[in-house]
XYZ file of C-alpha atoms in Angstrom:
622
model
C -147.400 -199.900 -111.351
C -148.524 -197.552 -109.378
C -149.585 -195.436 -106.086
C -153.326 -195.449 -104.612
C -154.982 -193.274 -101.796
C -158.241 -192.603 -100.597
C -160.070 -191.344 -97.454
C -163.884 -192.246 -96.420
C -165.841 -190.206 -94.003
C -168.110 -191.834 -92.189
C -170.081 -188.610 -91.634
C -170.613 -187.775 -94.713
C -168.430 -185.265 -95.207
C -166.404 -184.567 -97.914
C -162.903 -185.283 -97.073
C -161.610 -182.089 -99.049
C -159.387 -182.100 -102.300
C -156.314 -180.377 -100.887
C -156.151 -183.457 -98.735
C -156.112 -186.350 -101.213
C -153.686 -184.240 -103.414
C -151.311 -184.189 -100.309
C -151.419 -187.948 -100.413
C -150.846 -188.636 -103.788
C -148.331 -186.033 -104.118
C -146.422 -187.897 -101.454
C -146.040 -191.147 -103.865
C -145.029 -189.381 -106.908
C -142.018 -191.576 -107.394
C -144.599 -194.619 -107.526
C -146.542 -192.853 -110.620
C -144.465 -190.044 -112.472
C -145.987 -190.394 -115.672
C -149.714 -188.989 -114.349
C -152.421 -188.280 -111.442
C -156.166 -188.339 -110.899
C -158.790 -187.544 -108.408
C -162.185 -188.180 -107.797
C -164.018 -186.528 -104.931
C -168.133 -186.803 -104.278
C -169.623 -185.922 -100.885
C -167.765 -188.679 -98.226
C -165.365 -190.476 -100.390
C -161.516 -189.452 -102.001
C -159.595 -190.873 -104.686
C -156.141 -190.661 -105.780
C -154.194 -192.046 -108.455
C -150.379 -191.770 -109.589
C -149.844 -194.015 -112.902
C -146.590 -195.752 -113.988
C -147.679 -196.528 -117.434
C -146.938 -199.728 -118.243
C -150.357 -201.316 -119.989
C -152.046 -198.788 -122.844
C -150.474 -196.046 -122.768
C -153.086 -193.564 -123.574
C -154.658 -190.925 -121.254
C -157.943 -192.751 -121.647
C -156.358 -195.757 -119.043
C -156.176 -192.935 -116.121
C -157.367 -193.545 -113.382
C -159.466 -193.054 -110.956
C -161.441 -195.089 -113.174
C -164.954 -195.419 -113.481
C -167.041 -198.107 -115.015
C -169.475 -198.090 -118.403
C -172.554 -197.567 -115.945
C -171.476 -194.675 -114.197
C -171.930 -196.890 -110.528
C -168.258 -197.787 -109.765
C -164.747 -196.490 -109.123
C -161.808 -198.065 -108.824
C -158.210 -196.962 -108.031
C -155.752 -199.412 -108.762
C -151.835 -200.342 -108.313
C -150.557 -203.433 -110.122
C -150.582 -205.755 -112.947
C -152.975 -208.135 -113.944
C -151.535 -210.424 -116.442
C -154.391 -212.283 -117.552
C -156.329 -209.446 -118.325
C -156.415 -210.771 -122.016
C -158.338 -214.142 -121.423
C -160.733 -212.736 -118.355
C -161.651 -209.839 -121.164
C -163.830 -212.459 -123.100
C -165.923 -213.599 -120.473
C -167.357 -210.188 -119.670
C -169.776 -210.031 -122.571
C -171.985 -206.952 -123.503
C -169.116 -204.812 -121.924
C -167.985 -201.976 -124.674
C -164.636 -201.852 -123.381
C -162.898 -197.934 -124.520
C -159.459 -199.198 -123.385
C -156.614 -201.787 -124.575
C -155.358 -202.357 -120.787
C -156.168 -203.977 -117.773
C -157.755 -201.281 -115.704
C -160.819 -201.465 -117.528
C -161.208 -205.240 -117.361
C -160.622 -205.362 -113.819
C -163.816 -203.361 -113.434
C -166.020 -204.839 -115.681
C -165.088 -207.655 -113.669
C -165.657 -206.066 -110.527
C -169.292 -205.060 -111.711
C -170.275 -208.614 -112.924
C -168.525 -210.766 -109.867
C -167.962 -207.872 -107.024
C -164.944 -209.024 -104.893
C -165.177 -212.721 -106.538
C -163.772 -211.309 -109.551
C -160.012 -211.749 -108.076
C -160.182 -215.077 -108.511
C -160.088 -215.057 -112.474
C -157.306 -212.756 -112.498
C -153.466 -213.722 -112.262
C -150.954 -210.751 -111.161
C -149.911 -208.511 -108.363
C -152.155 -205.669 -107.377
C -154.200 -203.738 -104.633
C -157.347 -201.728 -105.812
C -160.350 -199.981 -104.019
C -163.527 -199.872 -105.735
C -166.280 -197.525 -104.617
C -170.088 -198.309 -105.120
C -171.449 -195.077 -105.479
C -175.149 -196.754 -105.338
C -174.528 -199.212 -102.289
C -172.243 -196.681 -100.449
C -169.824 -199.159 -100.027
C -165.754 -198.955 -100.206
C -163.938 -202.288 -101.250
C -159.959 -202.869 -100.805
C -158.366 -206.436 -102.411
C -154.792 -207.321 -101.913
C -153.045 -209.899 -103.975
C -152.254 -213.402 -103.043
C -148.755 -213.361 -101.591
C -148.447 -209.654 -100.949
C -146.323 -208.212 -104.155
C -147.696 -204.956 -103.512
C -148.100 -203.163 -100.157
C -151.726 -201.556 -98.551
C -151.922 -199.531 -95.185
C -155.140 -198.445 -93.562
C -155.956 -196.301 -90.794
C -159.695 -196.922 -89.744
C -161.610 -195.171 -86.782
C -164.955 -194.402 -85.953
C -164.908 -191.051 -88.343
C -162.862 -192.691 -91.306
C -161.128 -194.911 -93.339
C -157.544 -193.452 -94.889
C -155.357 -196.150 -97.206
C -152.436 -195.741 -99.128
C -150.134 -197.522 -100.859
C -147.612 -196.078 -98.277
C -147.233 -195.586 -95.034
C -145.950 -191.386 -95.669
C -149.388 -191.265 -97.765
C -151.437 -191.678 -94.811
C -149.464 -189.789 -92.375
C -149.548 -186.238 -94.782
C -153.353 -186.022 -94.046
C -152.589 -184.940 -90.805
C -155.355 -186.906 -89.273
C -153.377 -189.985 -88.021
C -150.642 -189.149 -85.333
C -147.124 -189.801 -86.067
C -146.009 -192.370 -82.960
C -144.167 -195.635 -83.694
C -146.144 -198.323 -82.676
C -144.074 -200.140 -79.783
C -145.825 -203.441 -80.822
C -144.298 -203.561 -84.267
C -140.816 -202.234 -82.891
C -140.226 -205.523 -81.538
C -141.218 -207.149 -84.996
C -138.720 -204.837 -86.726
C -135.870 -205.807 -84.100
C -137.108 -209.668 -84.188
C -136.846 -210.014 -87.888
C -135.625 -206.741 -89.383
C -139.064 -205.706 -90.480
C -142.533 -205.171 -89.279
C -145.279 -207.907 -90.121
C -148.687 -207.908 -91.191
C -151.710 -206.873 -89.609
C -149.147 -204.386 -87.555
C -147.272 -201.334 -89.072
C -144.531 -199.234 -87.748
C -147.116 -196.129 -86.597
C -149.391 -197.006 -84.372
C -153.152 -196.818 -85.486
C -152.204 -198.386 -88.838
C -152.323 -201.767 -90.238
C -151.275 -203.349 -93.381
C -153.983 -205.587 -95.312
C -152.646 -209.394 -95.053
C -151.813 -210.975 -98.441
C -154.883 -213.206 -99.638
C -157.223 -210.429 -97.834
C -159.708 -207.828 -98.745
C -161.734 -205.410 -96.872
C -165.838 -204.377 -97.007
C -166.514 -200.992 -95.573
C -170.405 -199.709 -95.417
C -172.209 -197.297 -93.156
C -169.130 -196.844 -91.132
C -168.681 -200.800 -90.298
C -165.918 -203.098 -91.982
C -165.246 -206.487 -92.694
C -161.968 -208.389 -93.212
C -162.109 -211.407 -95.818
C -159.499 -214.414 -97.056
C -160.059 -215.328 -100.260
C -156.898 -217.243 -100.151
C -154.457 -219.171 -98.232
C -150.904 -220.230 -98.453
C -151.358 -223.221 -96.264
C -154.119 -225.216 -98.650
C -152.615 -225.441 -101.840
C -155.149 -226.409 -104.394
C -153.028 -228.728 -107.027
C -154.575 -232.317 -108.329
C -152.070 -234.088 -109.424
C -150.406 -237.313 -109.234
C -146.879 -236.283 -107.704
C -145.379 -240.181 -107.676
C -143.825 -239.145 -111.223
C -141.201 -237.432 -110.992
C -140.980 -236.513 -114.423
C -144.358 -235.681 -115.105
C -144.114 -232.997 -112.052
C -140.750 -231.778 -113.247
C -142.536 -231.158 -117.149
C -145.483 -229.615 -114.794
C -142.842 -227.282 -112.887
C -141.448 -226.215 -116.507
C -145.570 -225.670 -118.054
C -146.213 -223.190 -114.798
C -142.550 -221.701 -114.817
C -143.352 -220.788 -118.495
C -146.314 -219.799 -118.117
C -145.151 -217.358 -115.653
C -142.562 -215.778 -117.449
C -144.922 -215.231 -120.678
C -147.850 -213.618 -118.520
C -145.089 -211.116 -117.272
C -144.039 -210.062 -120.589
C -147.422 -208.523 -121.167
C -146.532 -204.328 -121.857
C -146.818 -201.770 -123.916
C -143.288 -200.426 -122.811
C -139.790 -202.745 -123.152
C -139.259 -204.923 -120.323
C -135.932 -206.285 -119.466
C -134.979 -208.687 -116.648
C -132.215 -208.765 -113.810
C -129.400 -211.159 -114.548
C -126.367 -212.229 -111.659
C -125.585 -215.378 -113.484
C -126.740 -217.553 -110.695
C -129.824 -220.226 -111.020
C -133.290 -218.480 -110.569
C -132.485 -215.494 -112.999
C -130.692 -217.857 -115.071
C -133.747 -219.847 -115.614
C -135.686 -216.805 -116.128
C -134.061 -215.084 -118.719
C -133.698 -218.537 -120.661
C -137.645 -218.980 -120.314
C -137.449 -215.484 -121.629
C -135.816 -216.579 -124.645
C -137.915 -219.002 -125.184
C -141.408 -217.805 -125.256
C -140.722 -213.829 -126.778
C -140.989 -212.748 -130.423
C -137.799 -210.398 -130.094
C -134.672 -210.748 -127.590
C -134.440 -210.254 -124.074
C -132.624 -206.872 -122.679
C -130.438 -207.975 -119.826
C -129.159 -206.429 -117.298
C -126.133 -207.111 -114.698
C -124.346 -205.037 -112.284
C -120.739 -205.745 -112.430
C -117.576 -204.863 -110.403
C -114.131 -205.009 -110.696
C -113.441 -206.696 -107.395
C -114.079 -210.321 -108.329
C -115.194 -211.353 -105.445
C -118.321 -209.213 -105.801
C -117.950 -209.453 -109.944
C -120.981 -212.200 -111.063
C -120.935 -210.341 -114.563
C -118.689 -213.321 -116.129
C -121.343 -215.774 -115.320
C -124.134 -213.457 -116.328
C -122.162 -212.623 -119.934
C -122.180 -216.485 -120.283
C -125.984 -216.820 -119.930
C -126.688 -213.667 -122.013
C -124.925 -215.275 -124.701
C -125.980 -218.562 -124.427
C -129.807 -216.902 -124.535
C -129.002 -214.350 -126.849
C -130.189 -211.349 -125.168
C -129.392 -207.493 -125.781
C -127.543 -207.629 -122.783
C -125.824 -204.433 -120.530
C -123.055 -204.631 -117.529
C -123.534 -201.968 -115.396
C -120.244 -200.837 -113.810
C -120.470 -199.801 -110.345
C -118.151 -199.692 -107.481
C -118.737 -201.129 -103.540
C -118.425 -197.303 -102.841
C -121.163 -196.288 -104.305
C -123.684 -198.456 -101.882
C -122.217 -195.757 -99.348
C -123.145 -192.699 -101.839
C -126.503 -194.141 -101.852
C -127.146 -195.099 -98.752
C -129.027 -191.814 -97.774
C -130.844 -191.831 -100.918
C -131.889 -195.661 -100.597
C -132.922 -195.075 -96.390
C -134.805 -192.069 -97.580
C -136.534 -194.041 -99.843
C -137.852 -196.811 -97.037
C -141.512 -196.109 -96.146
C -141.314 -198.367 -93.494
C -137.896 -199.371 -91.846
C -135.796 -202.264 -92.961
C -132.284 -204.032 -92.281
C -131.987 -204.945 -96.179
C -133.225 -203.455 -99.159
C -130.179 -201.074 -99.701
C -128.501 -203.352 -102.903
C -132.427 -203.473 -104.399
C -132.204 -199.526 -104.307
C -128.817 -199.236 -106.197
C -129.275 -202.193 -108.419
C -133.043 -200.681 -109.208
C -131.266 -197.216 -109.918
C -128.925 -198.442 -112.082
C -131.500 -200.864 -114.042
C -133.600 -196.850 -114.426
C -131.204 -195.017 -115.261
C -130.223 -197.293 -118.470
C -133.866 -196.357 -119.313
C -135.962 -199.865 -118.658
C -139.369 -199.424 -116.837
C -140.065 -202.824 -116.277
C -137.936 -205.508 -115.246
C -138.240 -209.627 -114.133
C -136.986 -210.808 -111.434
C -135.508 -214.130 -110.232
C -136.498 -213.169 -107.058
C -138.394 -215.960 -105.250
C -136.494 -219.182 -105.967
C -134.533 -219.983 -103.081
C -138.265 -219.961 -100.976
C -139.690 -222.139 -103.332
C -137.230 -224.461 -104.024
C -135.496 -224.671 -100.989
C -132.240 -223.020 -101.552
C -131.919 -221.421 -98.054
C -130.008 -223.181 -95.327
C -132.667 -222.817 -93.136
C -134.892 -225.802 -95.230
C -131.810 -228.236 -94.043
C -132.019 -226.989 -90.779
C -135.613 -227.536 -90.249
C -135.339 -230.931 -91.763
C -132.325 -231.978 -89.439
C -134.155 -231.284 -86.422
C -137.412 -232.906 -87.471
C -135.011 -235.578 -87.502
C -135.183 -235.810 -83.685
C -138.516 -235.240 -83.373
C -139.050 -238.684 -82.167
C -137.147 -238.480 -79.322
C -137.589 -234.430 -78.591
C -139.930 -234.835 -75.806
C -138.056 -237.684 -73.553
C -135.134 -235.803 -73.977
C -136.596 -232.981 -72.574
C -134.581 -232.754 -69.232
C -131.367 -233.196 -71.296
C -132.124 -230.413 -73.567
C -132.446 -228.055 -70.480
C -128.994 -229.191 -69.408
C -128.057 -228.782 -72.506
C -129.137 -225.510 -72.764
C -127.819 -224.563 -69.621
C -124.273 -224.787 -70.286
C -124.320 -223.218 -73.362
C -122.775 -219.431 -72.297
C -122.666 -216.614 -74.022
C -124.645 -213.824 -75.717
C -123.857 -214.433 -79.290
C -127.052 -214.587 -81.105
C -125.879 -217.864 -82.624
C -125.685 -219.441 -78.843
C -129.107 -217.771 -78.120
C -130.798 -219.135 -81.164
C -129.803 -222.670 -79.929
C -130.935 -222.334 -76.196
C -133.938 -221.062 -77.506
C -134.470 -224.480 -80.017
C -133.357 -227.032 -77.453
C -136.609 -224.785 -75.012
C -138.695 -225.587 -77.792
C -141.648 -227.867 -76.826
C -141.129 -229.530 -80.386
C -138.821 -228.724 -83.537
C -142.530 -227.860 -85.309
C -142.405 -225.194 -87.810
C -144.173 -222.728 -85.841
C -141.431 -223.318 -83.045
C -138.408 -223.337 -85.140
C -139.351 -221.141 -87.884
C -139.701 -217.986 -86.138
C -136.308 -218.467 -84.297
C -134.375 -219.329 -87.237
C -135.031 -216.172 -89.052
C -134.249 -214.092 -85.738
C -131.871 -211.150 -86.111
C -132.028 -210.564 -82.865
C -132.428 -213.128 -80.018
C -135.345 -212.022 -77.524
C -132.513 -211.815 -74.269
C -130.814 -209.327 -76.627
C -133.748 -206.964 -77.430
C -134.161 -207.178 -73.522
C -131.059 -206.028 -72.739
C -130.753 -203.239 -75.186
C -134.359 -202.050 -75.121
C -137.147 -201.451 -72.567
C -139.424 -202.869 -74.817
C -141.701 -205.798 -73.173
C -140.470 -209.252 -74.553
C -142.627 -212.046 -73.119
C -140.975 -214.710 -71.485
C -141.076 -216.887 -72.648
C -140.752 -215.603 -76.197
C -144.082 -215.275 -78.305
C -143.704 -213.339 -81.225
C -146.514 -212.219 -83.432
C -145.380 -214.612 -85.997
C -144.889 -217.329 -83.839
C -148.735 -216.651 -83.044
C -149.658 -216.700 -87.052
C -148.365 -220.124 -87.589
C -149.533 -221.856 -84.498
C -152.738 -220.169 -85.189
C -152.825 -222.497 -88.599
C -150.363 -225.110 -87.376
C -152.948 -227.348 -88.426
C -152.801 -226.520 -92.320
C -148.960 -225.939 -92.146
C -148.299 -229.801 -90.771
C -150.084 -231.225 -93.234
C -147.862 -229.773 -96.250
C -144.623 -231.872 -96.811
C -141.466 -230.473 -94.130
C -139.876 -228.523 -97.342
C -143.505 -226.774 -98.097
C -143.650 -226.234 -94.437
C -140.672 -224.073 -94.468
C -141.670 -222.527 -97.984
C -145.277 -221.881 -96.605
C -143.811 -219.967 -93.276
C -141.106 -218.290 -95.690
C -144.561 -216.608 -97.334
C -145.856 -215.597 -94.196
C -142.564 -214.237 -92.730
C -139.262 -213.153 -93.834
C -140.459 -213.545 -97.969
C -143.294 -211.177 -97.373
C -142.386 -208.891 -94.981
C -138.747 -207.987 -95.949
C -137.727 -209.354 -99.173
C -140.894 -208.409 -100.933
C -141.734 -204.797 -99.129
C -137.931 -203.896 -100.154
C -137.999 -204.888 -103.306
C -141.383 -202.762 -103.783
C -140.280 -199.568 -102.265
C -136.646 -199.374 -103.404
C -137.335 -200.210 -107.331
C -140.964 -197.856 -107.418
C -138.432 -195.407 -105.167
C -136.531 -194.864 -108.769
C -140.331 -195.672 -110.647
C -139.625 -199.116 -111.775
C -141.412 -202.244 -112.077
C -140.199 -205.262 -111.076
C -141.889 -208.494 -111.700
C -141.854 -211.544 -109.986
C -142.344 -215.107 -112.047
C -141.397 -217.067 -109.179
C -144.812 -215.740 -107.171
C -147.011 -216.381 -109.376
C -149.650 -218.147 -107.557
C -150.212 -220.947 -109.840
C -146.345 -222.462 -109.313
C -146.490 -221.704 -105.902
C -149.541 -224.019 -105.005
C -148.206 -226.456 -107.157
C -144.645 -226.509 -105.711
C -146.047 -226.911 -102.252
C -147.209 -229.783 -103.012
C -144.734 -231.543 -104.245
C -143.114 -234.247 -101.872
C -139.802 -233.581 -100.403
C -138.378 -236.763 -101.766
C -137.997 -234.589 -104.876
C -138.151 -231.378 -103.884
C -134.997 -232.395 -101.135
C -132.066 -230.403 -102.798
C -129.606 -232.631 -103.880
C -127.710 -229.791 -105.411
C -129.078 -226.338 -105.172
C -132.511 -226.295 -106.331
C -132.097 -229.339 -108.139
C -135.182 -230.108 -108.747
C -135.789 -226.575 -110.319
C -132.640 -227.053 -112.220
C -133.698 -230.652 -113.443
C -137.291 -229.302 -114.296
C -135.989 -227.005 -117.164
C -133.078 -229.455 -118.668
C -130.927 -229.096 -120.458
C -131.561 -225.483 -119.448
C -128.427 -223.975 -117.935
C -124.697 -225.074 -118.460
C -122.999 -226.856 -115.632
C -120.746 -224.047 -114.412
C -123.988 -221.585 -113.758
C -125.755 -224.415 -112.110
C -122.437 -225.686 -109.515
C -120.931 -222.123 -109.864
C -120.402 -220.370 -106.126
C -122.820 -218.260 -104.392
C -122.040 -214.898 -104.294
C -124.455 -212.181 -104.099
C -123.951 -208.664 -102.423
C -121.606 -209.310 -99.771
C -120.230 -206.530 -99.129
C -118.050 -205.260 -95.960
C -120.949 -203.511 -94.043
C -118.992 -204.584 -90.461
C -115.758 -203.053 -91.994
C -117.747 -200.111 -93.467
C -119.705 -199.413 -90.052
C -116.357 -199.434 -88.165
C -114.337 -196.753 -90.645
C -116.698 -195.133 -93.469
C -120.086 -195.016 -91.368
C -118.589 -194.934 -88.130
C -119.617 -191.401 -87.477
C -122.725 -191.515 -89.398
C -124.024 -195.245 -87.135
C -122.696 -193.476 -83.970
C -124.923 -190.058 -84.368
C -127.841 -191.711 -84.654
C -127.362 -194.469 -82.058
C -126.719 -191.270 -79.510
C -130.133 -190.145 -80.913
C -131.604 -193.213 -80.469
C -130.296 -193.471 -77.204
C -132.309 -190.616 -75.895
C -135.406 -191.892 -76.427
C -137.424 -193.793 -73.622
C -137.711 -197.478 -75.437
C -133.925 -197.714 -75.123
C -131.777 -199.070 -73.067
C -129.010 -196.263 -73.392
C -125.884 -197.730 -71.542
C -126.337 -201.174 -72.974
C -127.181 -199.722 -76.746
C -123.770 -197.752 -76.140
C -121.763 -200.444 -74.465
C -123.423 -202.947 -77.069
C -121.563 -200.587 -80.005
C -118.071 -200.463 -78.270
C -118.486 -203.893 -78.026
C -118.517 -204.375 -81.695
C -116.012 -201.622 -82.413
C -113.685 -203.152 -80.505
C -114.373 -206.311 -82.851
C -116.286 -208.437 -80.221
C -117.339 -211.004 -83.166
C -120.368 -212.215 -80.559
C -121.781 -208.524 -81.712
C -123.154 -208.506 -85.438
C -123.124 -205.470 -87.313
C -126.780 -206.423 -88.403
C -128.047 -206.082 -85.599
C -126.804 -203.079 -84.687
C -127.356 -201.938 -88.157
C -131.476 -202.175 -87.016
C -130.973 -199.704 -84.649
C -129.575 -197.184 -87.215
C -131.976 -197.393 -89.431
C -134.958 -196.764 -86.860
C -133.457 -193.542 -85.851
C -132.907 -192.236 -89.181
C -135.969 -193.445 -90.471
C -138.198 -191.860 -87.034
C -136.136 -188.220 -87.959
C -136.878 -188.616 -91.191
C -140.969 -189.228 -90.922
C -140.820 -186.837 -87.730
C -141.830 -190.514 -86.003
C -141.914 -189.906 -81.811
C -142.807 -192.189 -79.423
């Protein structure tokens, strides 16, 4: 794992050393272990390496090929590395890792080479003889890419602060993406929080030549590509298990120890078991625990780790020390975001017991439909045959319906919609805040009626998404939304914020286009994620599979109203100041919830707190 950066003059000019230093220099944390530059006449490089895959100084990068012609700079993993190596024949490989494949590969099959490979990753490869810059992003979007492109220049990073120590892109939040961050907690793809820069979509990469560029898919959520006969049920279930497997034993590929996160519940149950099952030594686990049970998962987690044998660790920590870290963890967010906090203390923790690379069970609920919102969806579709006729009902439904809680404005917006479609329902589901609330407390421009960017993405490609079953609907949107967007840009920048590695078996792309395939008549949970659970029998004991769901839960509402009080209220004043607010509303809004108005959620408000210290921290304006 690492960081990349690069700048491209379109002039021809060379973009100066001191420059691409600054950049790299600013991602440190993401590559400790090593950095690298290449500079010659209009094009940059920067590396900073995690070492993870041959350890040796001879697996730097920037990396150049045998034949002198290419350069790559590259952030990832690519599992596979070991069965793509045969194929390039003639090659006289110098390195044991996957850096050196992935070029050879690049030089035979140019950007048709990501299709052989299986991981998570972003690279840029420069042809020095065609002139021509090349950026690939992975599938789902594990790992993050922002570019700033004008008519002098193209500047990427693997982070947002990369781009913005050159100097040459201004530092002004990009209104746009404000009302994606206060939407859905986060800012989605092509937007970023500065204006002027974008962030590569998942699936995506980019052709830059003689100062023109090119976006290209090379691969899409919404058209799984899976032939198989899904009528039995046990035959997909052994096929689940194969690709889970498969998964788990690509990720174990390193030349350092990896260990794996374990809270005792399903998905890094199943994990760690598969774990078990295809190393040659035991698994390290690793569990946070607490002595207020009803945070504590470690006696569920000690369960597994002896059932699977594993070297395993409890790592004592206390609610309290979420609020020691919280400076550290916001200070750590390249981009703003209402979660990620518990991923930066957990990641710490994980770090500091000395393991570089960890799996994750990260993923399953999206797949397999754990969230409440998959029931949702499908109870609504359940009226879908009578949604239009009822139409003037639904408005007088809607009608009546008072107050501002964003519960009650989440259901007038449904019973508006022209049809409980995903691309209706989704994007209102996953709301933090309800588009009558961001007008109140903002001067931002909400359309009305609503129309959020991601509301535009999926009825853009409403076409693919309705003909995937109802649950793959809802896992396909999950990809494009919330799963991408927050869960997986928090996960990156919190655990390579503390230079860990986190790896992801539920994303690998293989399982994914398989499982979104599958019919809902067995993918419909009859227990949570039964049909994961039932696909690795006799996997997991009974009391881990029907065991409560607990997770971080902690106080924040409590903790905002005593511990943070004084910390939330400084920066909503500073907030307040600035022209995109509403500043009696935002203030009234907060007594509101002081006052314990239970219509007025802490995350929301929360948002708004993490903008300001986020735009003071990056020296942000409007």
């Amino acid at each position: 794992m690492c960081g990349i950066a690069g700048i491209l003059n379109f002039n021809g000019q060379p973009p100066g050393e001191e420059t691409i230093r600054r950049m790299t220099g600013a991602m440190a944390h993401r590559g400790p272990d090593a950095d690298g530059f290449f500079s010659e006449n209009e094009i940059a490089l920067g590396h900073r390496r995690l070492s993870i895959i041959d350890l040796s100084c001879a697996a730097n990068q920037p990396f150049t090929d045998n034949s002198g012609r290419y350069v790559m700079v590259f952030n990832g993993e690519m599992y596979n590395f070991g069965e793509v190596k045969p194929l390039l024949d003639g090659y006289a490989f110098k390195t044991t890792g996957d850096t050196e494949v992935l070029i050879a590969a690049f030089a035979k099959w140019g950007p048709a080479c990501v299709q052989y490979f299986k991981g998570m990753f972003v690279f840029a490869v420069w042809d020095k003889e065609q002139k021509e810059l090349t950026i690939v992003r992975d599938r789902l979007g594990v790992k993050p890419l922002y570019y700033f492109i004008n008519e002098n220049q193209c500047i990427f990073a693997s982070e947002i602060r990369s781009i913005l120590t050159t100097g040459l892109v201004e530092r002004k939040i990009n209104q746009t993406a404000l009302l994606d961050f206060f939407f859905y907690q986060s800012v989605g793809s092509p937007h970023a929080i500065v204006e002027g820069i974008e962030q590569l979509e998942a699936g995506s990469y980019i052709t830059i030549k003689d100062g023109k560029w090119e976006k290209h898919v090379y691969w899409d959520v919404t058209r799984p590509n899976a032939d198989f006969d899904f009528e039995d049920k046990i035959n997909v279930q052994h096929q689940i298990r194969s690709l889970l497997r498969n998964a788990v034993e690509r990720r174990l590929v390193s030349d350092v120890p990896v260990g794996a996160f374990l809270s005792g519940g399903i998905d890094s149950s199943v994990i760690v078991g598969l774990m078990a099952e295809v190393s040659s030594s035991r698994p390290n686990t690793f569990t946070v625990a607490f002595n207020e049970k009803e945070f504590d998962e470690s006696p569920y987690a000690d369960a597994v780790a002896k059932k699977f044998n594993t070297h395993h660790t409890n790592i004592p920590l206390k609610p309290t020390d979420f609020l020691e870290e919280l400076e550290n963890a916001l200070s750590a967010m390249d981009t703003p975001s209402g979660d990620g906090v518990n991923s930066y203390v957990v990641s710490k923790a994980i770090r500091n017991a000395g393991i570089t690379v960890a799996l994750s069970g990260v993923g399953g609920d999206e797949l397999f439909a754990g969230y409440p919102i998959f029931r949702q969806f499908i109870q609504f579709n359940g009226y879908r045959s009578w949604w239009k006729g009822m139409r003037p009902l639904r408005s007088l439904m809607a009608g009546v319906i008072a107050g501002d809680s964003s519960k009650k404005l989440r259901i007038r917006q449904i019973l508006k919609a022209d049809s409980p479609s995903i691309e209706n329902l989704y994007p209102v589901l996953r709301q933090i805040i309800a588009p009558e609330s961001i007008s109140l407390l903002t001067n931002l421009a909400v359309k009305n009626p609503c129309c959020t960017g991601l509301q535009q993405q999926l009825s853009s490609i409403k076409e693919n998404l309705h003909h995937l079953p109802l649950l793959s609907q809802v896992s396909a949107a999950e990809y494009l939304g919330y799963t991408q967007h927050t869960l997986l840009k928090d996960m990156d920048q919190m655990s390579m914020a503390v230079s860990l590695e986190v790896r992801e078996p539920f994303f690998d792309h293989d399982l994914v286009e398989f499982v979104l395939k599958v019919p809902d008549i067995l993918k419909m949970p009859v227990y949570p994620k039964s049909l994961l659970v039932e696909s690795v029998k006799p996997m997991l004991p009974d009391d881990i599979v029907h065991r409560p769901k607990q997770g971080f839960l902690f106080p924040w509402s409590v903790w905002m109203k005593n511990d943070l009080k004084q910390f939330c209220e400084d920066r909503l004043n500073a907030l307040s100041q600035r022209s995109f607010i509403n500043s009696p509303q935002l203030k009234t809004y907060w007594k509101r919830f002081l006052k314990g108005d239970p219509s007025v959620r802490w995350a929301e408000l929360w948002l708004f707190v993490v903008l300001e210290y986020w735009m003071e921290k990056n020296r942000v304006h409007e």
